[in-house]
Amino acid sequence: MREAQLRSSAAGFCRYVKTYLLPDKSRQSKRKTGIKSNSTNPVFNENLRYTISHSQLETRTLQLSVWHHDRFRHNSFLGEVELTFDSWEFDSNIEEWYALQPKVDNSIDSSMQYKGELTVVLKYIPAEKNLTLPLDQVQVNKKSFLKGNKTSRFMLPKGGMVELLVKEAKNLTAVKSGGTSDPFVKGYLLPDSNKSTKHKTAVERRTVSPRWNHTFTYCGLQPGDLENVCLELTVWDKEALASNVFLGGVRLGAGTGLSYGNVVDWMDSSGEEQQLWQRMMENPEIPQECTLMLRSSMGRHHDT
């Protein structure tokens, strides 16, 4: 943040710049410069830093707003600019000026509201490599893809395995008094949404940035199945005496809208969700880690 040119007839100019990395408008996303006094052309020379990958940054918008701060501690909006990064030249050091715009009343679609982030590690293990897995990681019955957390009568799998490490989440919605939640993650491998593919992590108490490090495994997957199934992960707040509260979710899949030739509404992965699944398919046995923005609406919810 170098400098800004502002015009005002007010005395006692005190200016500062505030930023958010949209769609996250939480306190964790907020950055501010120091206040510069008595100038309509304030020079800041401050670095406001965000730690984020390039691929994730391409889905974000940097909002910069300029404010007047008076002696009564009132803040008055002076203008803003929003910068996108999908075509940004990151190697360029050229300074650019941007005209400040009036505040826009953004009626953001509910599916795009920021609900926090989920970090996962995804890996596909081909069938021939499954023979080296511990027996308690393999479970097979009449279903074509099954979870493998429990030990049962052992049979060699007829396909590969998707292994998902649910690592952690950040900036989840606080739904309990004291600004916390009791979050856990639930997963299904669609189109099978019954108990045979249901996984849950443990519940982490009193936190909005939980760490689970819990692995979900799904066996019996042929390479052709990977284009037709979708791994749906939803985050919930555990309630003892009421229904659990939905906090957000993601869907990992090919995003084609089709499953085994049928049109389905849940095959709607896009952006990082779709790219992560594609990297997993193209790089078997190699773990693919990614931080995903949680959707605020999944269109359909399973019973908790």
Short mmCIF file of C-alpha atoms in Angstrom, two decimals:
data_model
loop_
_atom_site.label_atom_id
_atom_site.label_comp_id
_atom_site.label_asym_id
_atom_site.label_seq_id
_atom_site.Cartn_x
_atom_site.Cartn_y
_atom_site.Cartn_z
CA MET A 1 0.00 0.00 0.00
CA ARG A 2 2.02 2.99 -1.27
CA GLU A 3 -0.06 6.17 -1.46
CA ALA A 4 -3.46 7.60 -2.28
CA GLN A 5 -4.75 10.90 -3.66
CA LEU A 6 -7.88 12.21 -1.95
CA ARG A 7 -9.86 15.43 -2.09
CA SER A 8 -11.75 16.83 0.89
CA SER A 9 -12.78 20.19 2.30
CA ALA A 10 -12.74 18.89 5.89
CA ALA A 11 -10.09 20.05 8.34
CA GLY A 12 -7.84 17.65 10.24
CA PHE A 13 -7.42 15.03 7.57
CA CYS A 14 -6.84 11.53 9.01
CA ARG A 15 -6.80 8.74 6.46
CA TYR A 16 -6.30 5.01 6.55
CA VAL A 17 -6.87 2.02 4.24
CA LYS A 18 -8.72 -1.16 5.15
CA THR A 19 -8.61 -4.41 3.14
CA TYR A 20 -10.49 -7.71 2.96
CA LEU A 21 -9.71 -10.75 0.83
CA LEU A 22 -13.25 -11.42 -0.38
CA PRO A 23 -15.49 -13.28 0.02
CA ASP A 24 -14.03 -13.52 3.53
CA LYS A 25 -15.18 -10.48 5.53
CA SER A 26 -14.30 -11.96 8.91
CA ARG A 27 -11.89 -10.38 11.36
CA GLN A 28 -9.22 -12.84 10.20
CA SER A 29 -9.36 -11.35 6.69
CA LYS A 30 -9.26 -7.72 7.80
CA ARG A 31 -6.09 -5.66 7.44
CA LYS A 32 -5.54 -1.94 8.14
CA THR A 33 -2.81 0.61 7.58
CA GLY A 34 -1.84 3.17 10.14
CA ILE A 35 -3.64 6.53 10.19
CA LYS A 36 -2.00 9.37 8.23
CA SER A 37 -2.91 12.87 9.42
CA ASN A 38 -3.24 16.26 7.72
CA SER A 39 -2.90 15.16 4.10
CA THR A 40 -5.19 14.64 1.14
CA ASN A 41 -2.29 12.75 -0.48
CA PRO A 42 -1.30 10.30 2.26
CA VAL A 43 1.76 8.10 1.78
CA PHE A 44 1.51 4.79 3.64
CA ASN A 45 4.39 2.57 2.47
CA GLU A 46 2.97 -0.38 4.42
CA ASN A 47 2.78 -4.06 3.50
CA LEU A 48 -0.52 -5.79 4.27
CA ARG A 49 0.15 -9.53 4.01
CA TYR A 50 -2.05 -12.57 3.33
CA THR A 51 -0.74 -16.14 3.25
CA ILE A 52 -2.51 -17.96 0.41
CA SER A 53 -1.62 -20.12 -2.60
CA HIS A 54 -1.70 -18.69 -6.13
CA SER A 55 -4.43 -21.11 -7.22
CA GLN A 56 -6.60 -20.14 -4.26
CA LEU A 57 -5.89 -16.44 -4.79
CA GLU A 58 -7.33 -16.67 -8.30
CA THR A 59 -10.76 -17.26 -6.76
CA ARG A 60 -10.55 -14.23 -4.42
CA THR A 61 -11.05 -10.48 -4.72
CA LEU A 62 -8.99 -7.93 -2.81
CA GLN A 63 -11.19 -5.09 -1.56
CA LEU A 64 -9.39 -1.88 -0.56
CA SER A 65 -11.37 0.95 1.03
CA VAL A 66 -10.17 4.38 2.17
CA TRP A 67 -11.57 5.96 5.33
CA HIS A 68 -11.50 9.27 7.17
CA HIS A 69 -10.95 9.06 10.92
CA ASP A 70 -11.92 12.14 12.97
CA ARG A 71 -11.09 13.21 16.50
CA PHE A 72 -14.39 11.79 17.78
CA ARG A 73 -13.31 8.33 16.54
CA HIS A 74 -15.92 8.33 13.79
CA ASN A 75 -14.97 6.58 10.55
CA SER A 76 -16.31 7.94 7.26
CA PHE A 77 -16.11 5.97 4.01
CA LEU A 78 -14.28 7.81 1.18
CA GLY A 79 -14.12 5.22 -1.60
CA GLU A 80 -13.03 1.71 -2.52
CA VAL A 81 -11.56 -0.43 -5.29
CA GLU A 82 -11.71 -4.20 -5.85
CA LEU A 83 -8.90 -6.15 -7.54
CA THR A 84 -9.21 -9.67 -8.99
CA PHE A 85 -6.28 -12.01 -9.55
CA ASP A 86 -7.39 -14.50 -12.21
CA SER A 87 -5.22 -12.69 -14.81
CA TRP A 88 -2.86 -10.82 -12.50
CA GLU A 89 0.81 -10.47 -13.52
CA PHE A 90 2.45 -11.48 -10.25
CA ASP A 91 5.99 -10.94 -11.56
CA SER A 92 5.30 -7.33 -12.51
CA ASN A 93 6.48 -4.53 -10.20
CA ILE A 94 4.75 -1.71 -12.07
CA GLU A 95 2.89 0.80 -9.91
CA GLU A 96 -0.71 1.42 -10.91
CA TRP A 97 -3.30 3.97 -9.85
CA TYR A 98 -6.94 3.01 -9.42
CA ALA A 99 -9.88 5.40 -9.20
CA LEU A 100 -11.82 5.03 -5.96
CA GLN A 101 -15.44 4.00 -6.46
CA PRO A 102 -18.55 4.56 -4.32
CA LYS A 103 -19.63 1.73 -2.03
CA VAL A 104 -21.51 -1.00 -3.85
CA ASP A 105 -24.39 -2.79 -2.14
CA ASN A 106 -23.34 -6.35 -2.86
CA SER A 107 -26.19 -8.82 -2.56
CA ILE A 108 -23.93 -11.88 -2.59
CA ASP A 109 -25.56 -15.16 -3.52
CA SER A 110 -26.02 -17.36 -0.45
CA SER A 111 -23.89 -20.13 -1.97
CA MET A 112 -20.93 -17.70 -2.21
CA GLN A 113 -21.00 -16.32 1.35
CA TYR A 114 -17.79 -16.98 3.23
CA LYS A 115 -18.18 -19.78 5.78
CA GLY A 116 -14.55 -20.64 6.44
CA GLU A 117 -12.03 -23.00 4.87
CA LEU A 118 -11.38 -26.75 4.94
CA THR A 119 -7.94 -28.29 4.30
CA VAL A 120 -7.88 -31.84 2.96
CA VAL A 121 -5.37 -34.25 1.41
CA LEU A 122 -6.71 -36.52 -1.35
CA LYS A 123 -5.09 -39.62 -2.86
CA TYR A 124 -6.15 -42.40 -5.24
CA ILE A 125 -4.51 -45.81 -4.83
CA PRO A 126 -4.93 -48.11 -7.87
CA ALA A 127 -6.21 -51.66 -7.40
CA GLU A 128 -2.81 -53.33 -7.83
CA LYS A 129 -1.41 -51.25 -4.95
CA ASN A 130 -4.26 -52.11 -2.58
CA LEU A 131 -2.68 -55.52 -1.94
CA THR A 132 -0.10 -53.85 0.29
CA LEU A 133 -2.65 -52.14 2.55
CA PRO A 134 -3.23 -53.30 6.17
CA LEU A 135 -6.20 -55.63 6.36
CA ASP A 136 -8.15 -53.32 8.69
CA GLN A 137 -8.21 -50.67 5.93
CA VAL A 138 -10.03 -52.92 3.47
CA GLN A 139 -13.73 -53.75 3.63
CA VAL A 140 -15.78 -55.10 0.75
CA ASN A 141 -19.40 -56.18 0.31
CA LYS A 142 -22.01 -55.88 -2.42
CA LYS A 143 -21.40 -52.15 -2.86
CA SER A 144 -18.92 -50.99 -5.49
CA PHE A 145 -17.35 -48.34 -3.22
CA LEU A 146 -17.23 -48.63 0.55
CA LYS A 147 -15.61 -47.07 3.56
CA GLY A 148 -12.90 -49.05 5.27
CA ASN A 149 -12.65 -47.94 8.90
CA LYS A 150 -13.94 -51.20 10.46
CA THR A 151 -12.53 -54.68 10.21
CA SER A 152 -14.72 -57.36 8.61
CA ARG A 153 -14.25 -60.61 6.70
CA PHE A 154 -11.35 -59.89 4.38
CA MET A 155 -11.71 -60.07 0.61
CA LEU A 156 -9.33 -58.64 -1.97
CA PRO A 157 -10.68 -55.37 -3.39
CA LYS A 158 -11.74 -55.40 -7.03
CA GLY A 159 -10.80 -51.78 -7.59
CA GLY A 160 -8.74 -48.92 -6.27
CA MET A 161 -9.18 -46.81 -3.17
CA VAL A 162 -9.75 -43.10 -2.54
CA GLU A 163 -8.08 -41.95 0.66
CA LEU A 164 -9.02 -38.59 2.13
CA LEU A 165 -7.28 -36.93 5.07
CA VAL A 166 -9.56 -34.35 6.69
CA LYS A 167 -6.84 -32.13 8.08
CA GLU A 168 -8.30 -28.94 9.56
CA ALA A 169 -10.69 -26.02 9.15
CA LYS A 170 -10.37 -22.30 9.80
CA ASN A 171 -12.75 -19.43 10.48
CA LEU A 172 -15.86 -21.57 10.95
CA THR A 173 -19.09 -19.89 12.02
CA ALA A 174 -19.41 -19.60 15.80
CA VAL A 175 -22.87 -20.77 16.88
CA LYS A 176 -22.38 -21.14 20.63
CA SER A 177 -22.07 -18.52 23.33
CA GLY A 178 -18.49 -17.45 23.79
CA GLY A 179 -17.83 -17.39 20.05
CA THR A 180 -17.12 -21.10 19.54
CA SER A 181 -18.57 -24.24 17.95
CA ASP A 182 -18.19 -28.00 18.40
CA PRO A 183 -17.41 -28.94 14.77
CA PHE A 184 -17.12 -32.29 13.03
CA VAL A 185 -16.97 -33.38 9.38
CA LYS A 186 -19.21 -35.93 7.70
CA GLY A 187 -18.53 -37.52 4.31
CA TYR A 188 -20.43 -39.51 1.70
CA LEU A 189 -19.26 -40.89 -1.63
CA LEU A 190 -22.21 -40.07 -3.88
CA PRO A 191 -24.32 -41.48 -5.49
CA ASP A 192 -24.26 -43.82 -2.47
CA SER A 193 -25.56 -41.70 0.42
CA ASN A 194 -26.45 -44.46 2.90
CA LYS A 195 -24.57 -45.68 5.94
CA SER A 196 -22.20 -47.91 3.97
CA THR A 197 -20.21 -44.88 2.75
CA LYS A 198 -20.81 -42.55 5.70
CA HIS A 199 -17.76 -41.29 7.59
CA LYS A 200 -17.47 -38.91 10.52
CA THR A 201 -14.56 -37.27 12.25
CA ALA A 202 -14.41 -36.78 15.98
CA VAL A 203 -16.05 -33.66 17.42
CA GLU A 204 -13.57 -30.92 18.33
CA ARG A 205 -14.90 -28.90 21.26
CA ARG A 206 -15.05 -25.13 21.64
CA THR A 207 -13.19 -24.01 18.52
CA VAL A 208 -13.78 -22.39 15.13
CA SER A 209 -10.40 -23.58 13.79
CA PRO A 210 -10.40 -27.34 14.51
CA ARG A 211 -7.70 -29.89 13.66
CA TRP A 212 -8.96 -33.41 12.96
CA ASN A 213 -6.24 -35.26 10.98
CA HIS A 214 -8.81 -38.01 10.35
CA THR A 215 -8.67 -40.33 7.33
CA PHE A 216 -11.69 -41.49 5.29
CA THR A 217 -11.15 -44.43 2.90
CA TYR A 218 -13.38 -45.70 0.07
CA CYS A 219 -12.54 -49.02 -1.63
CA GLY A 220 -13.63 -50.86 -4.76
CA LEU A 221 -13.28 -47.93 -7.19
CA GLN A 222 -12.36 -48.57 -10.79
CA PRO A 223 -10.66 -45.72 -12.71
CA GLY A 224 -13.90 -45.16 -14.63
CA ASP A 225 -15.79 -44.68 -11.35
CA LEU A 226 -13.76 -41.59 -10.54
CA GLU A 227 -15.52 -39.63 -13.31
CA ASN A 228 -18.93 -40.61 -11.93
CA VAL A 229 -18.71 -40.34 -8.15
CA CYS A 230 -18.50 -37.29 -5.91
CA LEU A 231 -17.07 -36.99 -2.42
CA GLU A 232 -19.39 -34.73 -0.41
CA LEU A 233 -17.97 -33.30 2.83
CA THR A 234 -20.10 -31.27 5.20
CA VAL A 235 -19.09 -29.52 8.43
CA TRP A 236 -21.50 -29.46 11.37
CA ASP A 237 -21.73 -28.07 14.87
CA LYS A 238 -22.59 -30.82 17.35
CA GLU A 239 -25.65 -30.06 19.48
CA ALA A 240 -26.49 -32.22 22.49
CA LEU A 241 -30.22 -31.51 22.78
CA ALA A 242 -31.11 -30.23 19.30
CA SER A 243 -30.40 -30.83 15.63
CA ASN A 244 -26.80 -30.34 14.57
CA VAL A 245 -26.09 -27.01 12.85
CA PHE A 246 -24.80 -26.98 9.25
CA LEU A 247 -21.62 -24.88 8.98
CA GLY A 248 -20.62 -25.42 5.34
CA GLY A 249 -19.43 -28.01 2.87
CA VAL A 250 -17.57 -28.93 -0.30
CA ARG A 251 -18.05 -31.42 -3.12
CA LEU A 252 -15.04 -33.07 -4.76
CA GLY A 253 -15.64 -34.56 -8.18
CA ALA A 254 -15.38 -34.16 -11.93
CA GLY A 255 -18.13 -31.53 -12.00
CA THR A 256 -19.71 -32.83 -15.20
CA GLY A 257 -23.31 -32.81 -13.98
CA LEU A 258 -23.54 -36.50 -14.87
CA SER A 259 -23.16 -39.72 -12.90
CA TYR A 260 -23.13 -42.99 -14.88
CA GLY A 261 -25.07 -41.27 -17.65
CA ASN A 262 -27.68 -39.69 -15.37
CA VAL A 263 -28.10 -35.95 -14.81
CA VAL A 264 -27.57 -35.21 -11.09
CA ASP A 265 -27.56 -31.94 -9.19
CA TRP A 266 -24.76 -32.95 -6.84
CA MET A 267 -22.11 -33.38 -9.56
CA ASP A 268 -21.47 -29.62 -9.45
CA SER A 269 -17.84 -29.31 -8.33
CA SER A 270 -16.04 -26.28 -9.75
CA GLY A 271 -12.85 -24.27 -9.24
CA GLU A 272 -10.54 -25.71 -6.59
CA GLU A 273 -12.96 -28.57 -5.83
CA GLN A 274 -12.84 -29.79 -9.43
CA GLN A 275 -9.11 -29.13 -9.85
CA LEU A 276 -8.21 -31.11 -6.74
CA TRP A 277 -10.18 -34.14 -7.98
CA GLN A 278 -8.54 -33.85 -11.40
CA ARG A 279 -5.05 -33.74 -9.88
CA MET A 280 -5.88 -36.83 -7.82
CA MET A 281 -6.97 -38.77 -10.93
CA GLU A 282 -3.93 -37.70 -12.95
CA ASN A 283 -1.41 -38.45 -10.19
CA PRO A 284 -2.26 -41.80 -8.55
CA GLU A 285 -0.51 -42.56 -5.24
CA ILE A 286 0.60 -38.93 -4.86
CA PRO A 287 -1.18 -37.02 -2.06
CA GLN A 288 -2.83 -33.79 -3.23
CA GLU A 289 -3.35 -31.16 -0.53
CA CYS A 290 -5.72 -28.24 -0.93
CA THR A 291 -7.50 -25.60 1.15
CA LEU A 292 -11.09 -25.14 -0.03
CA MET A 293 -13.60 -22.43 0.73
CA LEU A 294 -16.70 -23.91 2.34
CA ARG A 295 -20.01 -23.44 0.56
CA SER A 296 -22.73 -21.90 2.69
CA SER A 297 -25.37 -24.02 0.94
CA MET A 298 -25.17 -27.49 -0.56
CA GLY A 299 -28.60 -27.55 -2.15
CA ARG A 300 -29.38 -30.74 -0.29
CA HIS A 301 -28.42 -31.97 3.18
CA HIS A 302 -28.27 -35.48 4.57
CA ASP A 303 -29.70 -36.36 7.96
CA THR A 304 -27.24 -35.88 10.80
#
